[in-house]
Coordinates of C-alpha atoms and ligand atoms in Angstrom, one line a residue:
Chain A
M1448 CA 14.0 10.1 3.2
K1449 CA 16.1 12.2 0.6
H1450 CA 19.2 9.4 0.2
I1451 CA 17.5 6.4 0.4
K1452 CA 13.8 5.5 -1.7
T1453 CA 11.8 2.0 0.4
L1454 CA 9.6 0.0 -2.4
T1455 CA 7.2 -1.2 -0.1
T1456 CA 7.4 -4.0 0.8
R1457 CA 5.2 -6.9 3.2
D1458 CA 6.6 -6.6 7.1
V1459 CA 7.9 -11.2 7.0
K1460 CA 8.2 -10.0 10.7
E1461 CA 4.6 -9.9 11.3
S1462 CA 3.8 -12.7 9.0
M1463 CA 5.4 -14.7 12.5
K1464 CA 2.3 -14.0 13.8
K1465 CA 0.2 -15.1 11.6
G1466 CA 1.2 -16.7 9.5
G1467 CA 1.8 -20.1 8.7
C1468 CA -1.9 -22.0 8.0
G1469 CA -0.5 -23.0 5.3
E1470 CA -3.1 -22.7 3.1
C1471 CA -1.6 -21.5 0.5
Q1472 CA -0.1 -23.2 -2.8
T1473 CA 1.5 -26.3 -3.0
S1474 CA 6.0 -23.8 -4.2
C1475 CA 5.8 -27.2 -6.8
Q1476 CA 2.5 -26.9 -8.3
S1477 CA 2.4 -23.9 -9.9
A1478 CA 4.6 -24.2 -12.9
C1479 CA 7.8 -24.9 -12.1
K1480 CA 8.2 -28.3 -11.6
T1481 CA 12.4 -27.8 -10.9
S1482 CA 13.0 -25.5 -8.7
C1483 CA 11.2 -23.7 -5.3
T1484 CA 10.3 -20.4 -5.9
V1485 CA 8.2 -18.8 -3.5
G1486 CA 9.0 -15.8 -3.6
N1487 CA 6.3 -14.9 -5.8
Q1488 CA 3.7 -16.6 -4.4
S1489 CA 0.4 -14.9 -2.8
C1490 CA -0.3 -15.8 0.6
E1491 CA -3.9 -16.6 0.5
K1492 CA -5.6 -14.4 3.0
A1493 CA -3.4 -11.9 1.4
R1494 CA -5.8 -12.2 -1.0
Chain B
M1235 CA 21.8 -8.9 7.5
I1236 CA 22.5 -7.1 3.7
H1237 CA 22.8 -7.6 0.1
Q1238 CA 23.5 -5.3 -2.5
Y1239 CA 24.1 -4.9 -5.9
V1240 CA 23.8 -2.5 -8.6
S1241 CA 21.4 -3.3 -11.7
N1242 CA 20.3 -1.5 -14.2
G1243 CA 21.7 1.9 -12.6
Y1244 CA 19.3 1.3 -9.3
N1245 CA 21.0 1.4 -6.7
I1246 CA 19.4 -1.9 -4.2
V1247 CA 20.4 -3.0 -0.8
L1248 CA 18.1 -5.5 0.3
D1249 CA 17.4 -5.6 3.8
V1250 CA 17.7 -9.4 3.6
N1251 CA 16.1 -10.4 6.9
S1252 CA 13.1 -8.1 7.1
G1253 CA 12.4 -7.8 3.3
C1254 CA 12.4 -4.4 2.7
V1255 CA 14.5 -3.1 -0.2
H1256 CA 15.7 -0.2 -0.4
V1257 CA 16.8 2.3 -3.9
V1258 CA 19.3 4.6 -2.0
D1259 CA 21.7 6.6 -4.4
E1260 CA 25.3 6.1 -5.0
I1261 CA 26.2 7.6 -1.1
T1262 CA 24.6 6.3 0.3
Y1263 CA 25.1 2.8 -1.8
R1264 CA 29.1 3.1 -0.2
V1265 CA 28.2 3.7 3.1
I1266 CA 25.4 0.7 4.0
P1267 CA 27.5 -2.0 4.8
L1268 CA 31.1 -0.4 6.5
V1269 CA 27.6 1.4 9.1
E1270 CA 27.2 -2.9 9.7
E1271 CA 30.9 -3.3 9.9
A1272 CA 30.8 -0.1 12.3
L1273 CA 27.8 -1.6 14.0
A1274 CA 29.2 -5.2 14.2
Q1275 CA 31.8 -4.1 16.7
N1276 CA 29.6 -1.8 19.0
T1277 CA 30.1 1.2 17.6
E1278 CA 27.5 3.8 18.5
G1279 CA 25.8 7.2 18.1
I1280 CA 26.1 8.9 14.8
G1281 CA 29.5 11.0 14.8
N1282 CA 31.6 7.5 16.2
L1283 CA 29.7 6.1 13.3
A1284 CA 30.3 9.0 10.6
A1285 CA 33.6 8.8 12.2
Y1286 CA 34.6 5.4 10.6
A1287 CA 32.7 5.5 8.6
A1288 CA 35.0 8.3 7.3
G1289 CA 38.1 6.2 7.7
R1290 CA 37.0 3.8 5.8
L1291 CA 35.8 5.7 2.7
S1292 CA 39.5 7.5 3.0
E1293 CA 40.5 3.9 2.6
S1294 CA 39.3 3.7 -0.7
S1295 CA 39.9 5.1 -3.6
E1296 CA 36.8 6.8 -5.2
E1297 CA 35.4 9.8 -4.6
P1298 CA 35.4 11.4 -2.3
V1299 CA 32.6 12.1 0.6
E1300 CA 31.6 15.2 2.5
A1301 CA 31.8 15.1 5.8
L1302 CA 27.6 16.7 6.0
A1303 CA 26.1 14.6 3.5
L1304 CA 28.2 11.6 5.6
Q1305 CA 25.7 12.2 8.5
E1306 CA 23.1 12.6 6.5
V1307 CA 23.2 9.4 5.3
I1308 CA 24.2 8.2 9.1
G1309 CA 21.1 9.8 10.1
E1310 CA 18.9 7.8 6.7
I1311 CA 20.0 4.9 7.9
L1312 CA 19.7 4.9 11.8
E1313 CA 15.8 5.3 10.9
L1314 CA 15.4 2.5 9.4
K1315 CA 17.4 0.6 11.4
E1316 CA 15.1 1.6 13.4
A1317 CA 12.4 1.2 12.3
G1318 CA 13.5 -2.8 11.8
M1319 CA 13.8 -1.6 8.6
L1320 CA 18.0 -2.7 8.0
Y1321 CA 20.7 -5.1 9.5
T1322 CA 17.2 -7.0 10.9
E1323 CA 18.6 -10.1 13.0
D1324 CA 17.0 -13.3 11.4
I1325 CA 15.2 -14.4 14.6
Y1326 CA 13.5 -17.2 12.2
E1327 CA 15.4 -19.8 13.0
Q1328 CA 14.0 -21.8 15.7
Y1329 CA 9.9 -20.6 15.1
I1330 CA 10.4 -22.9 11.8
D1331 CA 12.3 -25.4 13.8
E1332 CA 9.0 -25.7 15.7
F1333 CA 6.9 -25.1 12.4
K1334 CA 8.1 -28.2 11.0
N1335 CA 7.9 -30.2 14.4
R1336 CA 3.7 -29.6 13.4
G1337 CA 2.2 -33.1 13.2
T1338 CA 2.4 -33.0 9.5
V1339 CA -1.1 -33.8 7.0
V1340 CA -1.0 -33.9 3.2
K1341 CA -2.1 -31.0 0.3
A1342 CA -1.0 -31.5 -2.5
L1343 CA -0.6 -35.0 -5.1
C1344 CA 1.1 -35.0 -7.9
L1345 CA -1.0 -37.8 -10.2
H1346 CA 1.6 -39.7 -12.9
I1347 CA -1.6 -40.2 -14.9
A1348 CA 0.1 -42.2 -16.9
H1349 CA 3.7 -42.8 -17.7
D1350 CA 3.9 -43.5 -21.0
C1351 CA 4.6 -40.3 -23.3
N1352 CA 3.5 -39.1 -27.3
L1353 CA 6.7 -37.1 -27.6
A1354 CA 10.0 -38.3 -26.5
C1355 CA 11.5 -34.8 -25.7
Q1356 CA 15.4 -35.0 -25.2
Y1357 CA 15.9 -33.8 -22.3
C1358 CA 12.5 -35.4 -20.1
F1359 CA 13.5 -36.2 -16.5
A1360 CA 11.1 -39.2 -16.7
Q1361 CA 12.6 -40.5 -19.7
E1362 CA 9.8 -40.4 -22.0
G1363 CA 7.9 -40.9 -19.4
E1364 CA 8.4 -44.0 -18.2
Y1365 CA 10.6 -42.9 -15.0
H1366 CA 13.9 -45.6 -15.5
G1367 CA 10.1 -47.9 -14.7
R1368 CA 7.5 -49.5 -16.9
K1369 CA 5.0 -47.6 -18.9
A1370 CA 1.9 -47.6 -17.1
L1371 CA -1.6 -45.4 -17.1
M1372 CA -2.9 -45.0 -13.9
S1373 CA -6.9 -47.1 -13.6
F1374 CA -9.6 -44.4 -11.6
E1375 CA -9.1 -47.6 -8.8
V1376 CA -5.2 -46.2 -7.7
G1377 CA -6.4 -42.6 -8.5
R1378 CA -10.2 -42.6 -6.4
K1379 CA -8.0 -43.1 -3.3
A1380 CA -4.9 -41.9 -3.8
L1381 CA -7.6 -38.6 -3.5
D1382 CA -9.1 -40.5 -0.3
F1383 CA -6.5 -40.8 1.5
L1384 CA -5.4 -37.4 0.6
V1385 CA -8.5 -36.3 2.1
A1386 CA -7.5 -38.4 5.2
S1387 CA -5.4 -36.7 5.6
S1388 CA -5.4 -33.4 5.3
G1389 CA -6.3 -33.2 8.1
S1390 CA -8.2 -29.0 9.2
R1391 CA -6.2 -28.4 5.8
V1392 CA -9.4 -27.2 3.3
N1393 CA -7.7 -26.3 -0.1
L1394 CA -6.6 -29.2 -2.0
E1395 CA -4.1 -29.7 -5.1
V1396 CA -3.8 -32.1 -7.2
D1397 CA -1.9 -31.8 -11.1
F1398 CA -2.2 -34.5 -12.8
F1399 CA 1.4 -35.0 -14.5
G1400 CA 2.5 -37.6 -16.8
G1401 CA 4.6 -38.8 -18.9
E1402 CA 1.9 -36.8 -20.5
P1403 CA -2.0 -37.3 -19.1
L1404 CA -4.6 -36.5 -22.0
L1405 CA -3.2 -40.0 -23.1
N1406 CA -5.0 -40.9 -20.3
W1407 CA -7.6 -38.7 -20.2
Q1408 CA -10.9 -40.3 -19.3
V1409 CA -9.8 -40.5 -15.7
V1410 CA -8.1 -37.5 -15.1
K1411 CA -12.0 -36.7 -16.0
D1412 CA -13.8 -39.0 -13.8
L1413 CA -11.0 -38.2 -10.7
V1414 CA -12.3 -34.3 -10.9
A1415 CA -16.3 -36.3 -10.9
Y1416 CA -15.2 -38.0 -8.3
G1417 CA -12.8 -35.1 -6.1
R1418 CA -15.9 -33.0 -6.3
S1419 CA -17.7 -35.6 -5.2
L1420 CA -15.4 -35.5 -1.9
E1421 CA -16.2 -31.5 -1.4
E1422 CA -19.0 -30.8 0.1
P1423 CA -18.9 -33.7 2.4
H1424 CA -15.3 -33.6 4.0
H1425 CA -15.1 -29.9 3.8
K1426 CA -12.8 -29.5 1.0
K1427 CA -11.6 -27.8 -2.2
F1428 CA -10.2 -29.3 -4.5
R1429 CA -7.4 -27.3 -7.0
F1430 CA -7.5 -29.6 -9.8
T1431 CA -3.9 -28.1 -12.2
L1432 CA -3.0 -29.7 -16.2
T1433 CA 0.7 -30.7 -16.9
T1434 CA -0.1 -31.6 -20.9
N1435 CA 2.5 -31.5 -23.9
G1436 CA -0.3 -30.7 -26.7
V1437 CA -0.6 -32.4 -29.1
L1438 CA -4.0 -34.2 -27.8
L1439 CA -5.4 -31.9 -27.0
N1440 CA -8.5 -30.7 -28.2
D1441 CA -11.9 -28.7 -27.8
E1442 CA -14.0 -30.6 -26.0
I1443 CA -10.5 -31.0 -23.3
L1444 CA -10.7 -27.5 -23.7
E1445 CA -13.4 -26.7 -22.4
F1446 CA -13.9 -29.9 -19.4
A1447 CA -9.7 -28.4 -18.9
N1448 CA -11.6 -24.7 -18.3
K1449 CA -13.9 -25.9 -16.8
E1450 CA -11.8 -27.3 -13.8
M1451 CA -8.1 -26.7 -14.2
A1452 CA -7.7 -23.4 -11.9
N1453 CA -3.8 -23.8 -14.0
I1454 CA -3.1 -25.0 -17.1
V1455 CA 0.6 -26.0 -17.9
L1456 CA 1.8 -25.9 -21.5
S1457 CA 5.4 -27.7 -22.6
I1458 CA 6.5 -25.8 -25.4
D1459 CA 10.3 -24.2 -25.7
G1460 CA 10.3 -20.9 -28.2
R1461 CA 11.5 -20.6 -31.1
K1462 CA 10.2 -23.4 -33.2
K1463 CA 14.2 -24.8 -34.5
I1464 CA 15.0 -24.8 -30.6
H1465 CA 11.3 -26.5 -29.6
D1466 CA 11.2 -28.9 -32.6
L1467 CA 14.7 -30.3 -32.0
M1468 CA 14.3 -30.9 -27.7
R1469 CA 10.6 -32.1 -28.0
P1470 CA 9.8 -34.3 -31.3
H1471 CA 7.8 -37.1 -31.8
R1472 CA 9.3 -40.8 -31.1
G1473 CA 9.2 -40.4 -35.2
G1474 CA 11.9 -37.9 -34.7
Q1475 CA 9.5 -34.2 -36.8
G1476 CA 8.8 -32.1 -34.5
S1477 CA 5.9 -31.0 -32.8
Y1478 CA 5.9 -27.0 -32.8
D1479 CA 3.5 -26.5 -35.1
E1480 CA 0.8 -28.6 -34.2
V1481 CA 0.8 -27.3 -30.8
V1482 CA 0.8 -24.1 -31.1
P1483 CA -2.1 -23.6 -32.4
K1484 CA -3.4 -25.4 -29.7
Y1485 CA -2.5 -23.5 -26.8
K1486 CA -4.1 -20.3 -28.3
K1487 CA -6.7 -21.1 -28.2
V1488 CA -6.0 -21.9 -24.4
A1489 CA -4.5 -18.6 -23.8
E1490 CA -7.4 -16.8 -25.3
S1491 CA -10.3 -19.9 -24.2
R1492 CA -9.0 -18.4 -20.7
N1493 CA -8.8 -14.5 -20.7
Q1494 CA -5.1 -15.2 -21.0
M1495 CA -4.8 -16.1 -16.7
N1496 CA -5.0 -19.4 -14.5
Y1497 CA -2.1 -20.2 -17.3
Y1498 CA 1.4 -20.9 -17.7
V1499 CA 2.9 -21.8 -21.8
R1500 CA 6.6 -23.5 -19.5
G1501 CA 9.7 -24.1 -21.0
T1502 CA 12.6 -25.3 -20.5
F1503 CA 16.1 -23.8 -22.2
T1504 CA 19.2 -25.9 -22.3
R1505 CA 23.2 -25.7 -23.8
N1506 CA 21.7 -25.5 -27.5
N1507 CA 20.0 -21.4 -26.4
L1508 CA 21.4 -20.1 -23.6
D1509 CA 20.0 -17.4 -25.6
F1510 CA 16.8 -18.2 -24.3
A1511 CA 15.7 -14.4 -23.5
E1512 CA 14.9 -14.8 -28.1
D1513 CA 12.4 -17.8 -26.6
V1514 CA 10.9 -16.0 -24.3
R1515 CA 10.9 -13.0 -26.9
H1516 CA 9.3 -15.2 -29.6
L1517 CA 5.9 -16.9 -26.9
A1518 CA 5.8 -13.2 -26.0
D1519 CA 5.0 -12.7 -30.2
E1520 CA 3.3 -15.5 -30.1
G1521 CA 0.9 -13.8 -27.6
F1522 CA 1.8 -15.4 -24.7
E1523 CA 1.4 -13.6 -21.2
Q1524 CA 2.5 -16.0 -18.8
I1525 CA 5.6 -16.9 -19.7
S1526 CA 7.4 -19.6 -17.6
V1527 CA 11.5 -20.6 -19.7
E1528 CA 13.9 -23.1 -17.5
P1529 CA 16.9 -24.1 -16.3
V1530 CA 16.9 -27.8 -17.2
V1531 CA 17.7 -29.8 -14.9
A1532 CA 20.5 -32.1 -16.4
A1533 CA 23.5 -34.8 -15.6
D1534 CA 26.6 -33.6 -16.3
T1535 CA 27.5 -35.9 -19.4
E1536 CA 24.8 -35.2 -21.9
A1537 CA 25.4 -32.1 -24.7
Y1538 CA 22.9 -29.8 -23.7
A1539 CA 23.8 -30.3 -19.8
L1540 CA 24.1 -26.0 -18.3
R1541 CA 27.6 -26.3 -17.2
E1542 CA 29.8 -23.8 -14.8
E1543 CA 31.1 -22.2 -18.0
D1544 CA 28.0 -21.1 -19.2
I1545 CA 27.6 -19.0 -15.8
P1546 CA 28.4 -16.0 -17.0
A1547 CA 26.0 -16.4 -20.4
I1548 CA 23.2 -17.6 -19.6
L1549 CA 23.8 -14.1 -16.2
A1550 CA 23.6 -11.7 -19.0
E1551 CA 20.6 -13.4 -20.3
Y1552 CA 19.2 -13.0 -17.0
D1553 CA 19.4 -9.5 -17.3
K1554 CA 19.0 -8.8 -20.9
L1555 CA 15.5 -10.6 -20.3
A1556 CA 14.7 -8.8 -17.5
L1557 CA 14.9 -4.8 -19.7
E1558 CA 12.9 -6.3 -22.8
Y1559 CA 10.8 -7.7 -19.6
I1560 CA 10.3 -3.5 -18.3
R1561 CA 9.8 -2.4 -21.7
R1562 CA 7.5 -4.4 -22.8
K1563 CA 5.6 -3.6 -19.6
K1564 CA 6.1 0.2 -19.8
E1565 CA 4.7 0.4 -23.5
G1566 CA 1.8 -1.2 -21.9
K1567 CA 3.0 -4.4 -24.4
G1568 CA 4.1 -6.5 -20.9
F1569 CA 4.3 -10.3 -20.5
N1570 CA 4.8 -12.1 -16.6
F1571 CA 7.5 -14.6 -16.5
F1572 CA 7.6 -17.3 -13.9
H1573 CA 11.0 -16.4 -12.2
F1574 CA 10.9 -12.3 -12.9
M1575 CA 7.4 -11.8 -10.4
I1576 CA 8.0 -12.0 -7.1
D1577 CA 5.0 -10.6 -4.3
L1578 CA 6.7 -8.3 -2.7
E1579 CA 3.7 -6.8 -0.9
G1580 CA 1.1 -9.7 -0.6
G1581 CA 4.2 -13.0 -1.0
P1582 CA 4.1 -15.1 1.5
C1583 CA 4.7 -16.3 5.7
V1584 CA 7.6 -16.8 7.2
A1585 CA 7.3 -19.9 7.6
K1586 CA 6.2 -20.5 4.4
R1587 CA 9.3 -19.1 2.8
L1588 CA 12.4 -20.5 5.2
S1589 CA 10.1 -24.9 5.6
G1590 CA 10.8 -26.1 1.6
C1591 CA 9.7 -27.2 -0.8
G1592 CA 6.8 -29.9 1.7
S1593 CA 8.6 -32.6 -1.0
G1594 CA 7.7 -35.8 1.0
T1595 CA 5.1 -34.4 4.0
E1596 CA 2.8 -31.9 3.0
Y1597 CA 3.6 -32.5 -0.8
L1598 CA 3.0 -36.6 -2.1
A1599 CA 3.8 -38.3 -6.0
V1600 CA 2.2 -40.9 -6.5
T1601 CA 2.5 -43.1 -9.8
P1602 CA -0.2 -44.8 -11.8
W1603 CA 0.7 -48.6 -10.2
G1604 CA -0.4 -46.6 -6.8
D1605 CA 3.2 -46.2 -5.1
F1606 CA 4.3 -42.8 -3.5
Y1607 CA 7.0 -40.8 -4.2
P1608 CA 8.8 -37.6 -2.0
C1609 CA 8.2 -35.6 -4.9
H1610 CA 7.8 -36.4 -8.9
Q1611 CA 11.4 -36.1 -9.8
F1612 CA 12.4 -38.6 -7.3
V1613 CA 9.4 -41.2 -9.1
G1614 CA 11.3 -44.9 -10.1
Q1615 CA 14.5 -44.7 -7.2
E1616 CA 13.8 -46.6 -4.9
E1617 CA 15.2 -46.0 -1.8
F1618 CA 12.6 -43.4 -1.8
L1619 CA 9.3 -45.1 -2.6
M1620 CA 7.5 -44.7 1.0
G1621 CA 4.3 -46.4 0.5
N1622 CA 0.8 -46.2 -1.6
V1623 CA -2.5 -45.8 -1.4
D1624 CA -3.5 -48.9 0.4
E1625 CA -0.9 -49.5 3.3
G1626 CA -0.5 -45.0 3.2
I1627 CA 3.2 -44.3 4.4
I1628 CA 5.4 -46.6 5.0
R1629 CA 8.7 -45.5 4.7
T1630 CA 7.4 -42.1 8.5
D1631 CA 11.9 -42.2 8.2
I1632 CA 11.7 -41.2 4.8
R1633 CA 9.3 -39.0 5.8
D1634 CA 10.5 -37.4 8.5
T1635 CA 14.1 -36.8 6.4
F1636 CA 12.6 -34.5 4.1
K1637 CA 10.6 -33.0 7.0
R1638 CA 14.0 -31.6 8.3
C1639 CA 14.6 -30.3 5.4
N1640 CA 14.4 -26.4 5.3
V1641 CA 16.3 -23.4 5.2
Y1642 CA 18.3 -23.9 8.8
A1643 CA 19.5 -27.4 8.0
K1644 CA 21.3 -26.2 4.7
E1645 CA 24.6 -24.3 5.4
K1646 CA 24.3 -23.0 2.0
C1647 CA 21.0 -21.7 2.0
R1648 CA 21.3 -20.1 5.3
D1649 CA 24.5 -17.8 4.6
C1650 CA 22.5 -17.0 1.6
F1651 CA 20.6 -13.8 0.2
A1652 CA 17.9 -15.6 -1.5
K1653 CA 16.1 -18.0 1.5
F1654 CA 13.1 -15.2 1.0
Y1655 CA 12.6 -16.0 -2.3
C1656 CA 13.7 -18.8 -2.6
S1657 CA 12.8 -21.4 0.8
G1658 CA 15.9 -23.9 0.3
G1659 CA 16.1 -24.5 -3.1
C1660 CA 14.7 -28.7 -4.6
A1661 CA 15.4 -31.2 -2.9
A1662 CA 15.0 -33.1 -5.8
N1663 CA 18.1 -31.2 -7.4
A1664 CA 19.5 -31.1 -3.8
Y1665 CA 20.5 -34.6 -3.5
H1666 CA 20.4 -35.4 -7.3
F1667 CA 23.8 -32.9 -7.9
S1668 CA 25.3 -33.5 -4.5
G1669 CA 24.1 -37.4 -2.8
S1670 CA 21.8 -35.4 -0.3
I1671 CA 18.3 -33.8 0.1
D1672 CA 20.9 -31.7 2.4
G1673 CA 23.2 -29.9 -0.2
A1674 CA 23.0 -27.2 -2.5
Y1675 CA 23.0 -27.1 -6.2
D1676 CA 25.4 -25.2 -7.2
L1677 CA 24.5 -23.8 -11.0
G1678 CA 20.8 -23.5 -9.0
C1679 CA 21.7 -21.0 -6.5
E1680 CA 24.0 -18.7 -8.8
L1681 CA 21.4 -19.0 -11.8
Q1682 CA 18.3 -18.3 -8.9
K1683 CA 19.2 -16.0 -6.9
K1684 CA 20.3 -13.9 -10.1
R1685 CA 16.7 -14.5 -10.8
V1686 CA 15.4 -12.4 -7.5
E1687 CA 17.6 -9.4 -8.2
C1688 CA 16.7 -9.2 -11.8
A1689 CA 12.7 -9.6 -9.5
I1690 CA 13.2 -7.4 -6.6
M1691 CA 15.4 -4.7 -9.7
I1692 CA 12.7 -6.0 -12.2
K1693 CA 10.1 -3.8 -9.0
A1694 CA 12.2 -0.7 -8.6
A1695 CA 11.8 0.3 -12.0
L1696 CA 8.3 -0.1 -12.3
A1697 CA 7.5 2.4 -9.5
D1698 CA 10.0 4.8 -11.0
E1699 CA 7.6 4.3 -13.8
E1700 CA 5.0 4.5 -11.3
K1701 CA 6.7 8.1 -9.8
E1702 CA 6.5 9.7 -12.6
K1703 CA 3.1 9.3 -14.2
T1704 CA 1.8 10.6 -11.1
L1705 CA 4.0 13.1 -10.9
Ligands
LIG2073 S1 20.2 -20.5 -3.8 FE1 20.6 -21.5 -3.8 S2 21.9 -21.9 -1.4 FE2 20.2 -19.8 -1.9 S3 18.3 -20.4 -1.0 FE3 18.0 -21.2 -2.9 S4 19.0 -23.7 -2.3 FE4 18.7 -21.7 -0.8
LIG2074 S1 11.5 -31.3 -4.4 FE1 12.3 -30.0 -6.4 S2 10.7 -31.0 -7.6 FE2 10.7 -31.6 -6.0 S3 8.1 -30.6 -4.8 FE3 10.5 -29.9 -3.6 S4 11.5 -28.2 -5.6 FE4 9.9 -29.7 -6.6

């Protein structure tokens, strides 16, 4: 495309099919302890 | 739903519900919202859409757009729409409802190993470690029962997380070691894996502790606020003298001995250092590569609390930090800043993204005497006392209230572009500032949204750099 560049992203819709296993880290256990940030976490299966 | 913004010269369009990120030229940036408008009015076909956009563009005082270019842009926009990468509908609400209605398992505990502290940090939400209560150390017995409870309540989950938290957990180090050993002994027979983490102020760190921690702890969080004067102001000993000089050399050792991975130096910024990018820079200059510096959460009666009027300065500081972050990455001297890290390619599934932080359901805090609270930030607030290690969860009503809490239960989050990265925010902050766990902490939201914008812009900038390299 000439006008639009798209970054590679995980298809969020697709993850409805395979996701939800719950093995991933609990959001607040990482570093923060005062806010909920999930965008920077990794999927346990994608590791 | 789209969210668009300009940052560091990039025109960024986030297709919220698919998670796609588009970097577009100026014309496209102007046209994308107009096409969304037109589609909402059931306009169809490239010609009609172009006519609508042309009409709307002519109302603006900005430069006109050539008809041919307009057609071309709309062609590309429609292509993305067809591919499910633009104007994607929100189809997740029911799915998240079903997800949240599944049986609850507990998979993470925050063990308050010591309600006591050897520092007297001014902003401590634990009030010098005591959480509005008494000084106390957790006994091995209580900790053992907590781990047994976790194993028994975790269903088929394999990975279990246990954070040794305080107060200052090193004040009760022997119990930490004994609990790690006990936890390990449970792994094989129960087919579980413990991931232990430690949060410390560093004062009591020594080689023996470090060696043990490097063997057993998946992550270590080291409290430090940045520049010496800032750190010492907020993190003094009880006698008033600062703690910077004694902890920094120890932290450097931790960082090196862990190969600059699986640790965080973690600071808090307050009204005293609205120029916190300087503190992050300082930590990076000291050689730390895993950095997290976060806004203080405090009642607005405190002099150091962040105020609404500070927001513009804080947002500008995040922008400044983002530029520095990119600059250093490009120079090969990069560091990670926890809140700018975003995993676009392998990030969590949508269930994780929208279902909230898990407090009160899959995550619980345990006091030194074995009481359960929804999370560390609710400890000491009796109305949230949920049960204890002997009887398990007694107040299932509290659990169910937290279980219902997700992005769609919160009016503000529903329409927020950041929901896929923020998961609806911190229930404790929401409660403390709005009186309800389904409310919002507005100041926190403003900062969260900014951080998400910066994080995405950084991805765009670094992707650009990659391309330059391969050309
Ligand atoms: S930033 Fe605020 S409104 Fe947006 S999802 Fe997070 S908590 Fe909700
Ligand atoms: S309520 Fe807030 S502090 Fe507690 S676990 Fe959730 S995000 Fe963390």
